[in-house]
Amino acid sequence: SGELVRYEAQRDSEGTTTYKPYVRYTDTAQAIHTFGDKFSSSARPYAAGDAVPVLYLEGQDKAMIDRGLWNWALPGGLLLVGLLCLLGAISSHSKTTRI
């Protein structure tokens, strides 16, 4: 786990303010890393100093906040859309090639 260090306010083109969390963690080699999460939101679910679950690749400076099943929401959604398109193409192809 890591520790929430701070939030950085960001303003989008519509003027909405979102907050990007920055987390510090220590890897298994006892090296200390700090990263800004790839997602920002209008909510701030953690306070400075709170423990935050972290996923990282050993030996690389890549990390993200572990959000459980939500980590797979985007890839899973894209996979589902791709499968539906594939099934639609197969169905369409089989209807046009029947004799």
mmCIF file of N, CA, C and O in Angstrom:
data_model
loop_
_atom_site.group_PDB
_atom_site.id
_atom_site.type_symbol
_atom_site.label_atom_id
_atom_site.label_comp_id
_atom_site.label_asym_id
_atom_site.label_seq_id
_atom_site.Cartn_x
_atom_site.Cartn_y
_atom_site.Cartn_z
ATOM 1 N N SER A 1 0.841 -1.190 0.000
ATOM 2 C CA SER A 1 0.000 0.000 0.000
ATOM 3 C C SER A 1 0.878 1.242 0.000
ATOM 4 O O SER A 1 2.049 1.192 0.343
ATOM 5 N N GLY A 2 0.285 2.347 -0.405
ATOM 6 C CA GLY A 2 0.989 3.614 -0.435
ATOM 7 C C GLY A 2 0.278 4.613 0.450
ATOM 8 O O GLY A 2 -0.646 4.271 1.190
ATOM 9 N N GLU A 3 0.692 5.851 0.355
ATOM 10 C CA GLU A 3 0.110 6.920 1.151
ATOM 11 C C GLU A 3 -0.252 8.080 0.234
ATOM 12 O O GLU A 3 0.565 8.502 -0.589
ATOM 13 N N LEU A 4 -1.478 8.587 0.368
ATOM 14 C CA LEU A 4 -1.879 9.737 -0.438
ATOM 15 C C LEU A 4 -1.096 10.958 0.042
ATOM 16 O O LEU A 4 -1.119 11.308 1.216
ATOM 17 N N VAL A 5 -0.383 11.579 -0.882
ATOM 18 C CA VAL A 5 0.445 12.733 -0.555
ATOM 19 C C VAL A 5 -0.344 14.028 -0.712
ATOM 20 O O VAL A 5 -0.344 14.888 0.165
ATOM 21 N N ARG A 6 -1.030 14.157 -1.857
ATOM 22 C CA ARG A 6 -1.771 15.383 -2.131
ATOM 23 C C ARG A 6 -2.694 15.164 -3.332
ATOM 24 O O ARG A 6 -2.599 14.162 -4.014
ATOM 25 N N TYR A 7 -3.545 16.133 -3.557
ATOM 26 C CA TYR A 7 -4.342 16.219 -4.779
ATOM 27 C C TYR A 7 -3.872 17.444 -5.548
ATOM 28 O O TYR A 7 -3.516 18.462 -4.954
ATOM 29 N N GLU A 8 -3.896 17.337 -6.878
ATOM 30 C CA GLU A 8 -3.583 18.481 -7.732
ATOM 31 C C GLU A 8 -4.852 18.845 -8.484
ATOM 32 O O GLU A 8 -5.407 18.018 -9.205
ATOM 33 N N ALA A 9 -5.307 20.080 -8.316
ATOM 34 C CA ALA A 9 -6.523 20.539 -9.000
ATOM 35 C C ALA A 9 -6.217 20.761 -10.474
ATOM 36 O O ALA A 9 -5.179 21.316 -10.830
ATOM 37 N N GLN A 10 -7.143 20.314 -11.317
ATOM 38 C CA GLN A 10 -7.030 20.495 -12.758
ATOM 39 C C GLN A 10 -8.358 21.031 -13.272
ATOM 40 O O GLN A 10 -9.415 20.631 -12.795
ATOM 41 N N ARG A 11 -8.302 21.926 -14.236
ATOM 42 C CA ARG A 11 -9.523 22.491 -14.800
ATOM 43 C C ARG A 11 -9.617 22.083 -16.270
ATOM 44 O O ARG A 11 -8.669 22.271 -17.018
ATOM 45 N N ASP A 12 -10.772 21.522 -16.659
ATOM 46 C CA ASP A 12 -10.938 21.108 -18.055
ATOM 47 C C ASP A 12 -11.459 22.259 -18.905
ATOM 48 O O ASP A 12 -11.656 23.373 -18.412
ATOM 49 N N SER A 13 -11.701 22.004 -20.182
ATOM 50 C CA SER A 13 -12.112 23.053 -21.120
ATOM 51 C C SER A 13 -13.484 23.632 -20.788
ATOM 52 O O SER A 13 -13.811 24.737 -21.204
ATOM 53 N N GLU A 14 -14.301 22.892 -20.047
ATOM 54 C CA GLU A 14 -15.628 23.378 -19.663
ATOM 55 C C GLU A 14 -15.611 24.118 -18.333
ATOM 56 O O GLU A 14 -16.649 24.549 -17.844
ATOM 57 N N GLY A 15 -14.439 24.211 -17.707
ATOM 58 C CA GLY A 15 -14.317 24.917 -16.435
ATOM 59 C C GLY A 15 -14.569 24.055 -15.212
ATOM 60 O O GLY A 15 -14.609 24.559 -14.097
ATOM 61 N N THR A 16 -14.728 22.751 -15.406
ATOM 62 C CA THR A 16 -14.945 21.837 -14.286
ATOM 63 C C THR A 16 -13.612 21.515 -13.629
ATOM 64 O O THR A 16 -12.635 21.217 -14.307
ATOM 65 N N THR A 17 -13.579 21.568 -12.309
ATOM 66 C CA THR A 17 -12.364 21.247 -11.574
ATOM 67 C C THR A 17 -12.380 19.786 -11.159
ATOM 68 O O THR A 17 -13.364 19.296 -10.606
ATOM 69 N N THR A 18 -11.301 19.089 -11.461
ATOM 70 C CA THR A 18 -11.113 17.712 -11.013
ATOM 71 C C THR A 18 -9.814 17.645 -10.221
ATOM 72 O O THR A 18 -8.979 18.548 -10.292
ATOM 73 N N TYR A 19 -9.650 16.568 -9.483
ATOM 74 C CA TYR A 19 -8.498 16.428 -8.598
ATOM 75 C C TYR A 19 -7.746 15.137 -8.910
ATOM 76 O O TYR A 19 -8.325 14.056 -8.911
ATOM 77 N N LYS A 20 -6.458 15.292 -9.175
ATOM 78 C CA LYS A 20 -5.593 14.157 -9.487
ATOM 79 C C LYS A 20 -4.827 13.772 -8.219
ATOM 80 O O LYS A 20 -4.108 14.592 -7.653
ATOM 81 N N PRO A 21 -4.968 12.513 -7.764
ATOM 82 C CA PRO A 21 -4.257 12.097 -6.556
ATOM 83 C C PRO A 21 -2.794 11.756 -6.834
ATOM 84 O O PRO A 21 -2.457 11.187 -7.869
ATOM 85 N N TYR A 22 -1.931 12.108 -5.902
ATOM 86 C CA TYR A 22 -0.522 11.747 -5.943
ATOM 87 C C TYR A 22 -0.242 10.846 -4.747
ATOM 88 O O TYR A 22 -0.629 11.153 -3.625
ATOM 89 N N VAL A 23 0.398 9.712 -5.040
ATOM 90 C CA VAL A 23 0.610 8.674 -4.041
ATOM 91 C C VAL A 23 2.092 8.344 -3.931
ATOM 92 O O VAL A 23 2.793 8.281 -4.930
ATOM 93 N N ARG A 24 2.540 8.123 -2.708
ATOM 94 C CA ARG A 24 3.925 7.698 -2.462
ATOM 95 C C ARG A 24 3.880 6.269 -1.919
ATOM 96 O O ARG A 24 3.058 5.941 -1.068
ATOM 97 N N TYR A 25 4.773 5.429 -2.442
ATOM 98 C CA TYR A 25 4.851 4.050 -1.966
ATOM 99 C C TYR A 25 6.311 3.605 -1.943
ATOM 100 O O TYR A 25 7.173 4.192 -2.585
ATOM 101 N N THR A 26 6.562 2.551 -1.190
ATOM 102 C CA THR A 26 7.888 1.948 -1.118
ATOM 103 C C THR A 26 7.808 0.571 -1.743
ATOM 104 O O THR A 26 6.968 -0.242 -1.347
ATOM 105 N N ASP A 27 8.672 0.298 -2.731
ATOM 106 C CA ASP A 27 8.639 -1.012 -3.385
ATOM 107 C C ASP A 27 9.402 -2.051 -2.555
ATOM 108 O O ASP A 27 9.914 -1.746 -1.471
ATOM 109 N N THR A 28 9.450 -3.274 -3.052
ATOM 110 C CA THR A 28 10.085 -4.360 -2.295
ATOM 111 C C THR A 28 11.590 -4.176 -2.146
ATOM 112 O O THR A 28 12.195 -4.752 -1.249
ATOM 113 N N ALA A 29 12.201 -3.348 -2.989
ATOM 114 C CA ALA A 29 13.632 -3.046 -2.869
ATOM 115 C C ALA A 29 13.865 -1.838 -1.965
ATOM 116 O O ALA A 29 14.973 -1.319 -1.891
ATOM 117 N N GLN A 30 12.806 -1.383 -1.294
ATOM 118 C CA GLN A 30 12.833 -0.252 -0.368
ATOM 119 C C GLN A 30 13.089 1.094 -1.047
ATOM 120 O O GLN A 30 13.495 2.055 -0.395
ATOM 121 N N ALA A 31 12.869 1.171 -2.360
ATOM 122 C CA ALA A 31 12.952 2.443 -3.074
ATOM 123 C C ALA A 31 11.614 3.167 -2.936
ATOM 124 O O ALA A 31 10.552 2.549 -3.015
ATOM 125 N N ILE A 32 11.672 4.470 -2.718
ATOM 126 C CA ILE A 32 10.462 5.276 -2.552
ATOM 127 C C ILE A 32 10.104 5.915 -3.892
ATOM 128 O O ILE A 32 10.957 6.483 -4.565
ATOM 129 N N HIS A 33 8.831 5.785 -4.268
ATOM 130 C CA HIS A 33 8.324 6.330 -5.527
ATOM 131 C C HIS A 33 7.102 7.188 -5.240
ATOM 132 O O HIS A 33 6.323 6.897 -4.335
ATOM 133 N N THR A 34 6.907 8.216 -6.044
ATOM 134 C CA THR A 34 5.696 9.030 -5.992
ATOM 135 C C THR A 34 5.149 9.119 -7.409
ATOM 136 O O THR A 34 5.903 9.326 -8.351
ATOM 137 N N PHE A 35 3.843 8.939 -7.562
ATOM 138 C CA PHE A 35 3.231 9.013 -8.886
ATOM 139 C C PHE A 35 1.901 9.739 -8.815
ATOM 140 O O PHE A 35 1.231 9.746 -7.791
ATOM 141 N N GLY A 36 1.554 10.355 -9.939
ATOM 142 C CA GLY A 36 0.232 10.923 -10.105
ATOM 143 C C GLY A 36 -0.628 9.887 -10.800
ATOM 144 O O GLY A 36 -0.227 9.328 -11.824
ATOM 145 N N ASP A 37 -1.780 9.603 -10.237
ATOM 146 C CA ASP A 37 -2.654 8.592 -10.825
ATOM 147 C C ASP A 37 -3.124 9.047 -12.193
ATOM 148 O O ASP A 37 -3.186 10.241 -12.485
ATOM 149 N N LYS A 38 -3.466 8.100 -13.060
ATOM 150 C CA LYS A 38 -3.887 8.448 -14.417
ATOM 151 C C LYS A 38 -5.313 8.977 -14.461
ATOM 152 O O LYS A 38 -5.724 9.535 -15.462
ATOM 153 N N PHE A 39 -6.075 8.817 -13.406
ATOM 154 C CA PHE A 39 -7.450 9.308 -13.357
ATOM 155 C C PHE A 39 -7.572 10.452 -12.368
ATOM 156 O O PHE A 39 -6.941 10.455 -11.316
ATOM 157 N N SER A 40 -8.397 11.422 -12.722
ATOM 158 C CA SER A 40 -8.751 12.481 -11.780
ATOM 159 C C SER A 40 -10.275 12.531 -11.733
ATOM 160 O O SER A 40 -10.951 12.090 -12.656
ATOM 161 N N SER A 41 -10.813 13.050 -10.636
ATOM 162 C CA SER A 41 -12.267 13.119 -10.518
ATOM 163 C C SER A 41 -12.645 14.311 -9.650
ATOM 164 O O SER A 41 -11.798 14.928 -9.007
ATOM 165 N N SER A 42 -13.949 14.613 -9.633
ATOM 166 C CA SER A 42 -14.422 15.713 -8.807
ATOM 167 C C SER A 42 -14.493 15.298 -7.342
ATOM 168 O O SER A 42 -14.503 16.146 -6.453
ATOM 169 N N ALA A 43 -14.520 14.006 -7.084
ATOM 170 C CA ALA A 43 -14.549 13.502 -5.714
ATOM 171 C C ALA A 43 -13.119 13.277 -5.210
ATOM 172 O O ALA A 43 -12.213 13.003 -5.992
ATOM 173 N N ARG A 44 -12.944 13.421 -3.915
ATOM 174 C CA ARG A 44 -11.652 13.128 -3.294
ATOM 175 C C ARG A 44 -11.897 12.080 -2.205
ATOM 176 O O ARG A 44 -12.115 12.429 -1.048
ATOM 177 N N PRO A 45 -11.882 10.799 -2.586
ATOM 178 C CA PRO A 45 -12.253 9.743 -1.642
ATOM 179 C C PRO A 45 -11.242 9.508 -0.521
ATOM 180 O O PRO A 45 -11.568 8.876 0.475
ATOM 181 N N TYR A 46 -10.026 10.008 -0.675
ATOM 182 C CA TYR A 46 -9.004 9.828 0.344
ATOM 183 C C TYR A 46 -8.576 11.191 0.870
ATOM 184 O O TYR A 46 -8.678 12.197 0.176
ATOM 185 N N ALA A 47 -8.057 11.199 2.077
ATOM 186 C CA ALA A 47 -7.479 12.414 2.658
ATOM 187 C C ALA A 47 -5.967 12.253 2.682
ATOM 188 O O ALA A 47 -5.452 11.126 2.637
ATOM 189 N N ALA A 48 -5.257 13.357 2.728
ATOM 190 C CA ALA A 48 -3.792 13.307 2.792
ATOM 191 C C ALA A 48 -3.370 12.446 3.985
ATOM 192 O O ALA A 48 -3.902 12.571 5.085
ATOM 193 N N GLY A 49 -2.447 11.528 3.708
ATOM 194 C CA GLY A 49 -1.971 10.621 4.750
ATOM 195 C C GLY A 49 -2.692 9.290 4.795
ATOM 196 O O GLY A 49 -2.236 8.360 5.466
ATOM 197 N N ASP A 50 -3.816 9.169 4.096
ATOM 198 C CA ASP A 50 -4.558 7.898 4.068
ATOM 199 C C ASP A 50 -3.762 6.823 3.334
ATOM 200 O O ASP A 50 -3.054 7.110 2.370
ATOM 201 N N ALA A 51 -3.932 5.579 3.776
ATOM 202 C CA ALA A 51 -3.346 4.438 3.070
ATOM 203 C C ALA A 51 -4.153 4.187 1.799
ATOM 204 O O ALA A 51 -5.384 4.236 1.806
ATOM 205 N N VAL A 52 -3.436 3.954 0.697
ATOM 206 C CA VAL A 52 -4.056 3.740 -0.614
ATOM 207 C C VAL A 52 -3.481 2.458 -1.207
ATOM 208 O O VAL A 52 -2.260 2.294 -1.251
ATOM 209 N N PRO A 53 -4.338 1.525 -1.678
ATOM 210 C CA PRO A 53 -3.809 0.310 -2.312
ATOM 211 C C PRO A 53 -3.148 0.646 -3.646
ATOM 212 O O PRO A 53 -3.700 1.403 -4.443
ATOM 213 N N VAL A 54 -1.960 0.095 -3.879
ATOM 214 C CA VAL A 54 -1.176 0.423 -5.069
ATOM 215 C C VAL A 54 -0.796 -0.853 -5.816
ATOM 216 O O VAL A 54 -0.439 -1.855 -5.205
ATOM 217 N N LEU A 55 -0.874 -0.798 -7.151
ATOM 218 C CA LEU A 55 -0.353 -1.850 -8.021
ATOM 219 C C LEU A 55 0.837 -1.268 -8.756
ATOM 220 O O LEU A 55 0.758 -0.155 -9.280
ATOM 221 N N TYR A 56 1.950 -2.004 -8.796
ATOM 222 C CA TYR A 56 3.113 -1.523 -9.541
ATOM 223 C C TYR A 56 3.867 -2.696 -10.131
ATOM 224 O O TYR A 56 3.734 -3.828 -9.689
ATOM 225 N N LEU A 57 4.644 -2.382 -11.181
ATOM 226 C CA LEU A 57 5.491 -3.387 -11.817
ATOM 227 C C LEU A 57 6.872 -3.313 -11.185
ATOM 228 O O LEU A 57 7.505 -2.253 -11.182
ATOM 229 N N GLU A 58 7.323 -4.414 -10.651
ATOM 230 C CA GLU A 58 8.636 -4.473 -9.995
ATOM 231 C C GLU A 58 9.734 -4.084 -10.973
ATOM 232 O O GLU A 58 9.755 -4.546 -12.112
ATOM 233 N N GLY A 59 10.610 -3.207 -10.554
ATOM 234 C CA GLY A 59 11.732 -2.796 -11.385
ATOM 235 C C GLY A 59 11.400 -1.713 -12.393
ATOM 236 O O GLY A 59 12.260 -1.279 -13.139
ATOM 237 N N GLN A 60 10.129 -1.291 -12.440
ATOM 238 C CA GLN A 60 9.734 -0.223 -13.359
ATOM 239 C C GLN A 60 9.069 0.890 -12.562
ATOM 240 O O GLN A 60 8.527 0.667 -11.488
ATOM 241 N N ASP A 61 9.105 2.064 -13.097
ATOM 242 C CA ASP A 61 8.514 3.207 -12.416
ATOM 243 C C ASP A 61 7.091 3.443 -12.913
ATOM 244 O O ASP A 61 6.749 4.537 -13.337
ATOM 245 N N LYS A 62 6.272 2.391 -12.910
ATOM 246 C CA LYS A 62 4.874 2.473 -13.323
ATOM 247 C C LYS A 62 4.018 1.972 -12.176
ATOM 248 O O LYS A 62 4.263 0.904 -11.629
ATOM 249 N N ALA A 63 3.010 2.749 -11.828
ATOM 250 C CA ALA A 63 2.132 2.356 -10.732
ATOM 251 C C ALA A 63 0.755 2.967 -10.940
ATOM 252 O O ALA A 63 0.579 3.906 -11.727
ATOM 253 N N MET A 64 -0.234 2.415 -10.233
ATOM 254 C CA MET A 64 -1.596 2.941 -10.268
ATOM 255 C C MET A 64 -2.301 2.577 -8.974
ATOM 256 O O MET A 64 -1.900 1.641 -8.273
ATOM 257 N N ILE A 65 -3.323 3.333 -8.652
ATOM 258 C CA ILE A 65 -4.143 3.007 -7.487
ATOM 259 C C ILE A 65 -4.959 1.770 -7.832
ATOM 260 O O ILE A 65 -5.554 1.677 -8.903
ATOM 261 N N ASP A 66 -4.976 0.812 -6.924
ATOM 262 C CA ASP A 66 -5.743 -0.423 -7.136
ATOM 263 C C ASP A 66 -7.209 -0.161 -6.807
ATOM 264 O O ASP A 66 -7.556 0.108 -5.664
ATOM 265 N N ARG A 67 -8.046 -0.236 -7.819
ATOM 266 C CA ARG A 67 -9.479 -0.009 -7.633
ATOM 267 C C ARG A 67 -10.283 -1.306 -7.752
ATOM 268 O O ARG A 67 -11.470 -1.286 -8.065
ATOM 269 N N GLY A 68 -9.642 -2.433 -7.576
ATOM 270 C CA GLY A 68 -10.331 -3.717 -7.628
ATOM 271 C C GLY A 68 -10.866 -4.007 -9.020
ATOM 272 O O GLY A 68 -10.166 -3.860 -10.013
ATOM 273 N N LEU A 69 -12.138 -4.396 -9.114
ATOM 274 C CA LEU A 69 -12.737 -4.733 -10.406
ATOM 275 C C LEU A 69 -12.795 -3.539 -11.355
ATOM 276 O O LEU A 69 -12.822 -3.718 -12.563
ATOM 277 N N TRP A 70 -12.799 -2.321 -10.830
ATOM 278 C CA TRP A 70 -12.838 -1.139 -11.687
ATOM 279 C C TRP A 70 -11.569 -1.018 -12.531
ATOM 280 O O TRP A 70 -11.568 -0.320 -13.545
ATOM 281 N N ASN A 71 -10.488 -1.685 -12.133
ATOM 282 C CA ASN A 71 -9.276 -1.696 -12.958
ATOM 283 C C ASN A 71 -9.556 -2.309 -14.329
ATOM 284 O O ASN A 71 -8.868 -2.011 -15.291
ATOM 285 N N TRP A 72 -10.560 -3.179 -14.403
ATOM 286 C CA TRP A 72 -10.869 -3.905 -15.635
ATOM 287 C C TRP A 72 -12.075 -3.352 -16.366
ATOM 288 O O TRP A 72 -12.490 -3.899 -17.391
ATOM 289 N N ALA A 73 -12.671 -2.265 -15.893
ATOM 290 C CA ALA A 73 -13.896 -1.732 -16.510
ATOM 291 C C ALA A 73 -13.663 -1.315 -17.958
ATOM 292 O O ALA A 73 -14.412 -1.722 -18.853
ATOM 293 N N LEU A 74 -12.665 -0.505 -18.233
ATOM 294 C CA LEU A 74 -12.422 -0.046 -19.602
ATOM 295 C C LEU A 74 -11.990 -1.184 -20.521
ATOM 296 O O LEU A 74 -12.598 -1.390 -21.579
ATOM 297 N N PRO A 75 -10.974 -1.980 -20.152
ATOM 298 C CA PRO A 75 -10.607 -3.090 -21.051
ATOM 299 C C PRO A 75 -11.747 -4.099 -21.230
ATOM 300 O O PRO A 75 -11.964 -4.604 -22.330
ATOM 301 N N GLY A 76 -12.489 -4.359 -20.167
ATOM 302 C CA GLY A 76 -13.602 -5.299 -20.263
ATOM 303 C C GLY A 76 -14.709 -4.774 -21.163
ATOM 304 O O GLY A 76 -15.288 -5.513 -21.962
ATOM 305 N N GLY A 77 -15.005 -3.480 -21.060
ATOM 306 C CA GLY A 77 -16.020 -2.868 -21.918
ATOM 307 C C GLY A 77 -15.616 -2.898 -23.377
ATOM 308 O O GLY A 77 -16.429 -3.195 -24.256
ATOM 309 N N LEU A 78 -14.344 -2.589 -23.641
ATOM 310 C CA LEU A 78 -13.859 -2.630 -25.024
ATOM 311 C C LEU A 78 -13.890 -4.047 -25.575
ATOM 312 O O LEU A 78 -14.229 -4.261 -26.745
ATOM 313 N N LEU A 79 -13.540 -5.030 -24.751
ATOM 314 C CA LEU A 79 -13.601 -6.429 -25.177
ATOM 315 C C LEU A 79 -15.042 -6.823 -25.507
ATOM 316 O O LEU A 79 -15.296 -7.475 -26.531
ATOM 317 N N LEU A 80 -15.975 -6.413 -24.671
ATOM 318 C CA LEU A 80 -17.380 -6.739 -24.902
ATOM 319 C C LEU A 80 -17.877 -6.130 -26.221
ATOM 320 O O LEU A 80 -18.529 -6.806 -27.017
ATOM 321 N N VAL A 81 -17.545 -4.864 -26.458
ATOM 322 C CA VAL A 81 -17.947 -4.208 -27.708
ATOM 323 C C VAL A 81 -17.322 -4.925 -28.907
ATOM 324 O O VAL A 81 -17.984 -5.170 -29.923
ATOM 325 N N GLY A 82 -16.050 -5.289 -28.792
ATOM 326 C CA GLY A 82 -15.381 -6.010 -29.872
ATOM 327 C C GLY A 82 -16.033 -7.355 -30.156
ATOM 328 O O GLY A 82 -16.221 -7.733 -31.315
ATOM 329 N N LEU A 83 -16.391 -8.083 -29.104
ATOM 330 C CA LEU A 83 -17.054 -9.375 -29.288
ATOM 331 C C LEU A 83 -18.423 -9.213 -29.940
ATOM 332 O O LEU A 83 -18.803 -10.006 -30.809
ATOM 333 N N LEU A 84 -19.171 -8.193 -29.522
ATOM 334 C CA LEU A 84 -20.479 -7.954 -30.126
ATOM 335 C C LEU A 84 -20.347 -7.608 -31.607
ATOM 336 O O LEU A 84 -21.136 -8.071 -32.435
ATOM 337 N N CYS A 85 -19.335 -6.797 -31.953
ATOM 338 C CA CYS A 85 -19.098 -6.479 -33.368
ATOM 339 C C CYS A 85 -18.724 -7.730 -34.156
ATOM 340 O O CYS A 85 -19.190 -7.933 -35.282
ATOM 341 N N LEU A 86 -17.886 -8.574 -33.583
ATOM 342 C CA LEU A 86 -17.494 -9.811 -34.241
ATOM 343 C C LEU A 86 -18.696 -10.725 -34.459
ATOM 344 O O LEU A 86 -18.877 -11.269 -35.543
ATOM 345 N N LEU A 87 -19.527 -10.881 -33.430
ATOM 346 C CA LEU A 87 -20.724 -11.712 -33.572
ATOM 347 C C LEU A 87 -21.671 -11.139 -34.624
ATOM 348 O O LEU A 87 -22.265 -11.882 -35.403
ATOM 349 N N GLY A 88 -21.819 -9.812 -34.662
ATOM 350 C CA GLY A 88 -22.659 -9.183 -35.674
ATOM 351 C C GLY A 88 -22.123 -9.420 -37.071
ATOM 352 O O GLY A 88 -22.881 -9.697 -38.005
ATOM 353 N N ALA A 89 -20.807 -9.327 -37.243
ATOM 354 C CA ALA A 89 -20.197 -9.562 -38.555
ATOM 355 C C ALA A 89 -20.366 -11.010 -38.989
ATOM 356 O O ALA A 89 -20.678 -11.294 -40.146
ATOM 357 N N ILE A 90 -20.173 -11.937 -38.061
ATOM 358 C CA ILE A 90 -20.342 -13.361 -38.385
ATOM 359 C C ILE A 90 -21.791 -13.647 -38.758
ATOM 360 O O ILE A 90 -22.066 -14.331 -39.741
ATOM 361 N N SER A 91 -22.720 -13.086 -37.985
ATOM 362 C CA SER A 91 -24.144 -13.295 -38.266
ATOM 363 C C SER A 91 -24.526 -12.711 -39.628
ATOM 364 O O SER A 91 -25.225 -13.344 -40.412
ATOM 365 N N SER A 92 -24.045 -11.518 -39.911
ATOM 366 C CA SER A 92 -24.339 -10.871 -41.195
ATOM 367 C C SER A 92 -23.731 -11.651 -42.352
ATOM 368 O O SER A 92 -24.369 -11.847 -43.386
ATOM 369 N N HIS A 93 -22.535 -12.122 -42.171
ATOM 370 C CA HIS A 93 -21.842 -12.888 -43.216
ATOM 371 C C HIS A 93 -22.561 -14.206 -43.479
ATOM 372 O O HIS A 93 -22.740 -14.611 -44.629
ATOM 373 N N SER A 94 -23.011 -14.867 -42.421
ATOM 374 C CA SER A 94 -23.670 -16.176 -42.612
ATOM 375 C C SER A 94 -25.032 -16.008 -43.299
ATOM 376 O O SER A 94 -25.455 -16.890 -44.042
ATOM 377 N N LYS A 95 -25.696 -14.886 -43.106
ATOM 378 C CA LYS A 95 -26.992 -14.650 -43.766
ATOM 379 C C LYS A 95 -26.814 -14.358 -45.255
ATOM 380 O O LYS A 95 -27.652 -14.721 -46.074
ATOM 381 N N THR A 96 -25.718 -13.724 -45.636
ATOM 382 C CA THR A 96 -25.523 -13.352 -47.038
ATOM 383 C C THR A 96 -24.902 -14.472 -47.855
ATOM 384 O O THR A 96 -24.944 -14.442 -49.075
ATOM 385 N N THR A 97 -24.313 -15.489 -47.211
ATOM 386 C CA THR A 97 -23.655 -16.544 -47.977
ATOM 387 C C THR A 97 -24.488 -17.822 -48.057
ATOM 388 O O THR A 97 -24.033 -18.795 -48.613
ATOM 389 N N ARG A 98 -25.686 -17.821 -47.529
ATOM 390 C CA ARG A 98 -26.537 -19.007 -47.623
ATOM 391 C C ARG A 98 -27.067 -19.166 -49.043
ATOM 392 O O ARG A 98 -27.427 -18.219 -49.702
ATOM 393 N N ILE A 99 -27.152 -20.394 -49.485
ATOM 394 C CA ILE A 99 -27.654 -20.673 -50.845
ATOM 395 C C ILE A 99 -28.993 -21.339 -50.784
ATOM 396 O O ILE A 99 -29.341 -22.112 -50.020
#
